[in-house]
Coordinates of C-alpha atoms in Angstrom, one line a residue:
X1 CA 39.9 25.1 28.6
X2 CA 41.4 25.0 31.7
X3 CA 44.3 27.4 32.6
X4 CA 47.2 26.9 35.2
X5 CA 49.0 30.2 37.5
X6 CA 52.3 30.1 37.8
X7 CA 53.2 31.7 40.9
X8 CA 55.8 34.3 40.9
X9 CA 58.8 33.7 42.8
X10 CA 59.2 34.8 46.0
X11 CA 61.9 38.3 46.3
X12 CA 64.6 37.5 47.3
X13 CA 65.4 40.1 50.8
X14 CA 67.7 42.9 50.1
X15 CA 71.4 42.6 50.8
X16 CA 71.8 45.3 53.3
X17 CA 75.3 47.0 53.8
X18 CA 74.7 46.0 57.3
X19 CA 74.8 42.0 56.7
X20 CA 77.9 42.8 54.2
X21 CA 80.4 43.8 56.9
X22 CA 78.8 41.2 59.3
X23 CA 79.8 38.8 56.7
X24 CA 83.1 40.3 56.7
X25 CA 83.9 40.4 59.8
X26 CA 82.5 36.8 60.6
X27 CA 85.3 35.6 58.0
X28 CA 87.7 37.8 59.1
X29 CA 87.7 36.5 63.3
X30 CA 87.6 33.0 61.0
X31 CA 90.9 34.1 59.8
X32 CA 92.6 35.4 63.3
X33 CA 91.2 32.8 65.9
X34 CA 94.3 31.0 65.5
X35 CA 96.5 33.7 66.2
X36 CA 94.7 34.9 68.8
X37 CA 94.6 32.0 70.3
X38 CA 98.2 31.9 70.2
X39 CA 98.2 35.4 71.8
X40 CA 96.0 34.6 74.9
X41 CA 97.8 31.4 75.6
X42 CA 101.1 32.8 75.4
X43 CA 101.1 36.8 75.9
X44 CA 97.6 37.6 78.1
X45 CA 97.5 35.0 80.1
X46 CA 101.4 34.8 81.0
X47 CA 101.0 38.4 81.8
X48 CA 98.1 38.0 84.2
X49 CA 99.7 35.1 86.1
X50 CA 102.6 37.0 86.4
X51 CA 100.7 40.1 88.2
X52 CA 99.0 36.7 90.6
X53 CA 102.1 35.5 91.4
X54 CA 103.7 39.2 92.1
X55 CA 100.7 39.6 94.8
X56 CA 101.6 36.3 96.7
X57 CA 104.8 34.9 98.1
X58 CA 105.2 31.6 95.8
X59 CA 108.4 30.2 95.4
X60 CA 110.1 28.9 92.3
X61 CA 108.7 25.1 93.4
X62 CA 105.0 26.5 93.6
X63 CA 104.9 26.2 97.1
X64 CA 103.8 28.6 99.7
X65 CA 101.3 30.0 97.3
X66 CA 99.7 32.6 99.7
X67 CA 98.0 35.7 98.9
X68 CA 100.1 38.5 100.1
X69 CA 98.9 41.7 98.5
X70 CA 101.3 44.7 97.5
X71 CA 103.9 43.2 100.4
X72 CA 106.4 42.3 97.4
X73 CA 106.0 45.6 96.2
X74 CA 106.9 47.1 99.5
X75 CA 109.8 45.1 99.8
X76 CA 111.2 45.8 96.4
X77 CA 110.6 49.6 96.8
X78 CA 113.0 49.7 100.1
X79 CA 115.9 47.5 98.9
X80 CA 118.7 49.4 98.5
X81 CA 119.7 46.2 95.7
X82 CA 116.8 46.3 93.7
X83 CA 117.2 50.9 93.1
X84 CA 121.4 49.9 92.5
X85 CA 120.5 48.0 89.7
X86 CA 117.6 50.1 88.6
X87 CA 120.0 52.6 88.8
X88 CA 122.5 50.7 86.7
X89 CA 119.5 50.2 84.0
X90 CA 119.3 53.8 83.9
X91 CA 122.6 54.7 83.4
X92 CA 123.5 51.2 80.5
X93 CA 120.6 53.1 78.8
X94 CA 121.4 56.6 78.7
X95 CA 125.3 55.6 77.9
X96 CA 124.3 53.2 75.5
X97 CA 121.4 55.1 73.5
X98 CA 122.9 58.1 72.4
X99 CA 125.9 56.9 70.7
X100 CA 123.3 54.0 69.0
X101 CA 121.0 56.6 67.5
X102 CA 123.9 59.1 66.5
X103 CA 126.2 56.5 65.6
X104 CA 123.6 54.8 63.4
X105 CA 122.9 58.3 61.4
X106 CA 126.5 58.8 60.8
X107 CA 127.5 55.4 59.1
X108 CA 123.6 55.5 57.2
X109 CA 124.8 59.0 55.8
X110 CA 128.8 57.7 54.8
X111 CA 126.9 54.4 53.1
X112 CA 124.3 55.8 51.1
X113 CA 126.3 58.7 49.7
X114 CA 129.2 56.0 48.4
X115 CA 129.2 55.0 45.3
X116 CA 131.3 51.8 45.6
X117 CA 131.5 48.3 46.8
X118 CA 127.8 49.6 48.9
X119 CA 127.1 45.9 50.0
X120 CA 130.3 45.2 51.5
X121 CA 129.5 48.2 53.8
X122 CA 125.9 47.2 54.8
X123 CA 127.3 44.0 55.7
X124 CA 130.6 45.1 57.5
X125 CA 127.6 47.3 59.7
X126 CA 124.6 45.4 59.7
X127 CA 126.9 41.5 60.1
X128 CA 127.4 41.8 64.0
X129 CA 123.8 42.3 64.8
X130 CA 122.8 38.5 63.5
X131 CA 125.2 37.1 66.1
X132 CA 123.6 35.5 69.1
X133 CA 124.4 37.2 72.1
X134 CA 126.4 34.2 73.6
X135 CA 128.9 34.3 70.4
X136 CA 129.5 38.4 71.1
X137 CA 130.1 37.8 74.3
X138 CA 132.7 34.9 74.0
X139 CA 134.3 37.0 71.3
X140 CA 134.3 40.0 73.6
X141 CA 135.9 38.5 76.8
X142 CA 138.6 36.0 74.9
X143 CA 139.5 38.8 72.1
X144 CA 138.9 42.1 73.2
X145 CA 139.3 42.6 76.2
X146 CA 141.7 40.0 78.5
X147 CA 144.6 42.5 79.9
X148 CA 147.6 42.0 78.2
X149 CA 146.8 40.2 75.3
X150 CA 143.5 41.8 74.4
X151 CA 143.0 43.7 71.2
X152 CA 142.1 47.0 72.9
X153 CA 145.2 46.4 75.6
X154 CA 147.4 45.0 72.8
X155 CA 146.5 48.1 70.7
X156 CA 146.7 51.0 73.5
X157 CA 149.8 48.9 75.1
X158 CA 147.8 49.4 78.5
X159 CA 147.0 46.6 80.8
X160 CA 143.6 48.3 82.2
X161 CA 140.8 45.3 83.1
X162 CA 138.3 46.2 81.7
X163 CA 135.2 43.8 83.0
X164 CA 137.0 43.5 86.5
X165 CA 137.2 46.8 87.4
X166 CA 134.1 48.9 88.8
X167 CA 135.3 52.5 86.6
X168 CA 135.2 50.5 83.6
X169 CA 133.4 47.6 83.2
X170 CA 129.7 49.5 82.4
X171 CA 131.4 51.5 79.7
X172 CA 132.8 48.2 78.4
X173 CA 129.1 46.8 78.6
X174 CA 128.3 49.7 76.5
X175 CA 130.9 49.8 73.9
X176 CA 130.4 45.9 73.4
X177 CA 126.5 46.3 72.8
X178 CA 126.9 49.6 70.5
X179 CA 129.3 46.8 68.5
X180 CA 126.8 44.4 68.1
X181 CA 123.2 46.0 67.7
X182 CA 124.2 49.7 65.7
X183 CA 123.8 47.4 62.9
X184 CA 120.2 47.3 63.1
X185 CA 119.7 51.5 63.5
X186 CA 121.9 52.1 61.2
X187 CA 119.7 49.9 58.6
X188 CA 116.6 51.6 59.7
X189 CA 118.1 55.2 58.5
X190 CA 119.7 53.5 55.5
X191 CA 115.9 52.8 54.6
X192 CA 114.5 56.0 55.3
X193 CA 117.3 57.6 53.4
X194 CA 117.0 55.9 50.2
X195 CA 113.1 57.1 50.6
X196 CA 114.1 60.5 50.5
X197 CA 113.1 62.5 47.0
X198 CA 116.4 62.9 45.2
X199 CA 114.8 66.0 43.2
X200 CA 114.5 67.9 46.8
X201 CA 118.3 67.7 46.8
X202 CA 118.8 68.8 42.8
X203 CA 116.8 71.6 44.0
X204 CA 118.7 72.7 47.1
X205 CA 121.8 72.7 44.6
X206 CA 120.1 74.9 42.2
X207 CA 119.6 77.5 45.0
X208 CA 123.5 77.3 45.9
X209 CA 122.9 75.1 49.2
X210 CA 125.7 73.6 50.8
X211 CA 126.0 69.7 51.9
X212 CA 125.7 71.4 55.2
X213 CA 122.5 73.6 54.6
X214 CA 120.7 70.0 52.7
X215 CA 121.6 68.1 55.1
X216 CA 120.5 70.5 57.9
X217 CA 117.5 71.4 56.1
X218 CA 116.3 68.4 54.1
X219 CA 117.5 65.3 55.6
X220 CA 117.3 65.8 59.2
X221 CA 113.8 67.1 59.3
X222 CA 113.1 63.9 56.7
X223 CA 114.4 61.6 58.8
X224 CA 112.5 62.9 62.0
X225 CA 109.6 60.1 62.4
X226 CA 112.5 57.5 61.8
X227 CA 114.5 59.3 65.2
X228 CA 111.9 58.3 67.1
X229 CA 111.2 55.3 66.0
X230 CA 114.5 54.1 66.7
X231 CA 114.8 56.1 69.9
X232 CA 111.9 54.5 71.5
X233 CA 113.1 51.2 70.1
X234 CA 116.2 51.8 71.5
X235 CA 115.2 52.6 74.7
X236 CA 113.1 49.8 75.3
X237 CA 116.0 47.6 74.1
X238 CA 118.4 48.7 76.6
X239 CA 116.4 49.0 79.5
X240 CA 115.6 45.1 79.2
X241 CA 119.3 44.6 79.2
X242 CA 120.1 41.0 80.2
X243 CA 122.1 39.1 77.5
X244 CA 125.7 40.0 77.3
X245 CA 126.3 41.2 81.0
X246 CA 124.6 38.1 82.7
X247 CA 127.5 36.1 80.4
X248 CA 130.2 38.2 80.5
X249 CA 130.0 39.7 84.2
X250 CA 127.4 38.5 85.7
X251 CA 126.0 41.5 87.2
X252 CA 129.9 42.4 88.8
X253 CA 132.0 43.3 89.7
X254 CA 130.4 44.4 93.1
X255 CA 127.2 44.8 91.3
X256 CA 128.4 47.6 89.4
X257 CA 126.7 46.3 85.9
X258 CA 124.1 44.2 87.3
X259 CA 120.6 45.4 85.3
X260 CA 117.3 45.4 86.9
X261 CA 116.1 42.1 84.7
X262 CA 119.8 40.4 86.1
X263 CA 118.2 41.1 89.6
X264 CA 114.9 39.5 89.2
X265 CA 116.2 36.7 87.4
X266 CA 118.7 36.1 90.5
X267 CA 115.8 37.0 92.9
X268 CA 113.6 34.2 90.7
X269 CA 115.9 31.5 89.5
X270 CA 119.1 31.8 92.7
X271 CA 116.7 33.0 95.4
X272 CA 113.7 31.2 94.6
X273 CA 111.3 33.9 95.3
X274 CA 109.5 33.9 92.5
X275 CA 106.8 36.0 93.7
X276 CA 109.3 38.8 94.3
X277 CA 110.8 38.5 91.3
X278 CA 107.4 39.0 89.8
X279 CA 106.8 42.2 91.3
X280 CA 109.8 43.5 90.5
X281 CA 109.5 42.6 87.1
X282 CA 106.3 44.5 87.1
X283 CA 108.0 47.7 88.3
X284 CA 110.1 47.9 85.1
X285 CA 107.5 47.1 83.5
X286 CA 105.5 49.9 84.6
X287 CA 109.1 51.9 84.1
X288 CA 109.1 51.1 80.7
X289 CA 105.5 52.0 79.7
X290 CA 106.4 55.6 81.4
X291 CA 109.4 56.0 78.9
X292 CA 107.4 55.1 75.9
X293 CA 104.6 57.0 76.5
X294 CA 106.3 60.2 77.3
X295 CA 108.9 59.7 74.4
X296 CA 105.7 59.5 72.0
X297 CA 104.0 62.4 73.4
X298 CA 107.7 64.4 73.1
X299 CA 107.8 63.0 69.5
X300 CA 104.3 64.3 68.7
X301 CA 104.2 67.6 70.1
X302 CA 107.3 67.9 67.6
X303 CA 105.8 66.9 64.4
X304 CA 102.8 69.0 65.7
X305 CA 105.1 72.2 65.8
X306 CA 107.0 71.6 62.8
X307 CA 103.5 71.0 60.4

């Protein structure tokens, strides 16, 4: 009687923890190659064509593409127009920043400790920030602030003009943007206050703490991280300033609210350098990467200290 052998089957090879995240992240690039993609095409690649053009001296029509090193640089760095507006920049976003952050706090504060009609105050705060920038600024210039007839002039019975004159029109600048955009710092602390442990307060009130004592003592120090957050945001916000002055001054009057970007763009778009205004560009952005790295390393040697 003849017998048959079966042969075993063959092991199958160990699964290795190895070949698991391999797998992983094989279907994971899968699953972001589209956006970045996206990203190269429209962010990288931008950016490095923008740091070619800032070394040559193309114009606006592409023509007169020559390599000219750091000549644009140069140039920028010893006209007295390009440090004046710089200089405005500076001065739009220290004028314009403290009374955001602050401003925000105070009206997060007065909404979340009401107890009535709360929505109608989140939208009264929050509505201006979802208007475009070309409604605010129409609004601004036919409503607020013609002389005579304006509401502030109308109001203060004054006849002071406000965007035409050089003592007042970047303080008008200011006071139009902390209008439209406190909306969105003062939701920020809204959210960070309504994260806040209610029972650390009960506490406080056991011990015979004053509003002023929790509010010193528990909800500042709370809402530390979200200062900086919206400081940082804030000053990145308002040193790419563009918007509302290019429609409602255009950079006047006598240059006295023209922003760095404003001067690019004129150097770019009226001038037709566009190699200049690629350099320049790069300067505030180098600026800007300065700021944010020092505010974070402020930020951190804080929360350092206070753990």
């Amino acid at each position: 009687m003849m017998t048959t052998t079966v042969a075993a089957p063959a092991a199958a090879a160990p699964v290795t923890e190895a070949k698991v995240r391999r797998g992983w992240t094989q279907h994971g690039m899968l699953f972001v190659a589209p956006f970045l993609l996206i990203y190269v095409a429209f962010l990288v690649w931008p950016v490095l064509l923008g740091l070619r053009m800032s070394l040559s001296s193309v114009n606006i029509a592409g023509t007169n593409n020559h390599f000219i090193g750091f000549a644009n640089y140069g140039e920028a760095f010893s006209d007295p127009l390009m440090w004046h507006s710089l200089w405005n920049t500076v001065v739009f976003t220290v004028l314009s920043t403290i009374p955001l952050v602050l401003l925000g706090l105070v009206f997060a504060l007065l909404v979340h400790n009401l107890r009535f009609v709360q929505w109608l105050w989140r939208l009264s705060f929050f509505g201006p920030f979802l208007l475009p920038s070309a409604v605010v600024s129409i609004l601004w210039l036919q409503m607020i602030y013609p002389p005579g007839y304006g509401l502030i002039n109308g109001t203060l019975g004054t006849d002071v003009p406000w965007l035409s004159d050089t003592s007042t029109a970047m303080l008008s600048m200011v006071l139009t943007t902390v209008w439209w955009t406190v909306g969105f710092n003062f939701l920020l602390y809204l959210a960070a206050l309504q994260s806040i442990p209610q029972h650390l307060y009960e506490a406080a009130a056991i011990d015979g703490a004053s509003a002023w004592h929790r509010l010193r003592s528990i909800t500042l120090p709370l809402l530390g991280r979200t200062t900086a957050l919206i400081v940082v945001l804030q000053l990145l916000a308002s040193l790419k300033v563009f918007d509302q002055i290019y429609l409602m001054t255009a950079g006047g009057p006598e240059n006295s609210t023209r922003s760095i970007i404003e001067y690019a763009y004129d150097m770019g778009f009226t001038g037709y350098r566009t190699g200049y205004a690629s350099a320049v560009s790069y300067i505030l952005f180098v600026l800007i990467v300065i700021v944010s790295l020092v505010q974070l390393r402020l930020f951190r040697k804080r929360a350092e200290v206070s753990s």
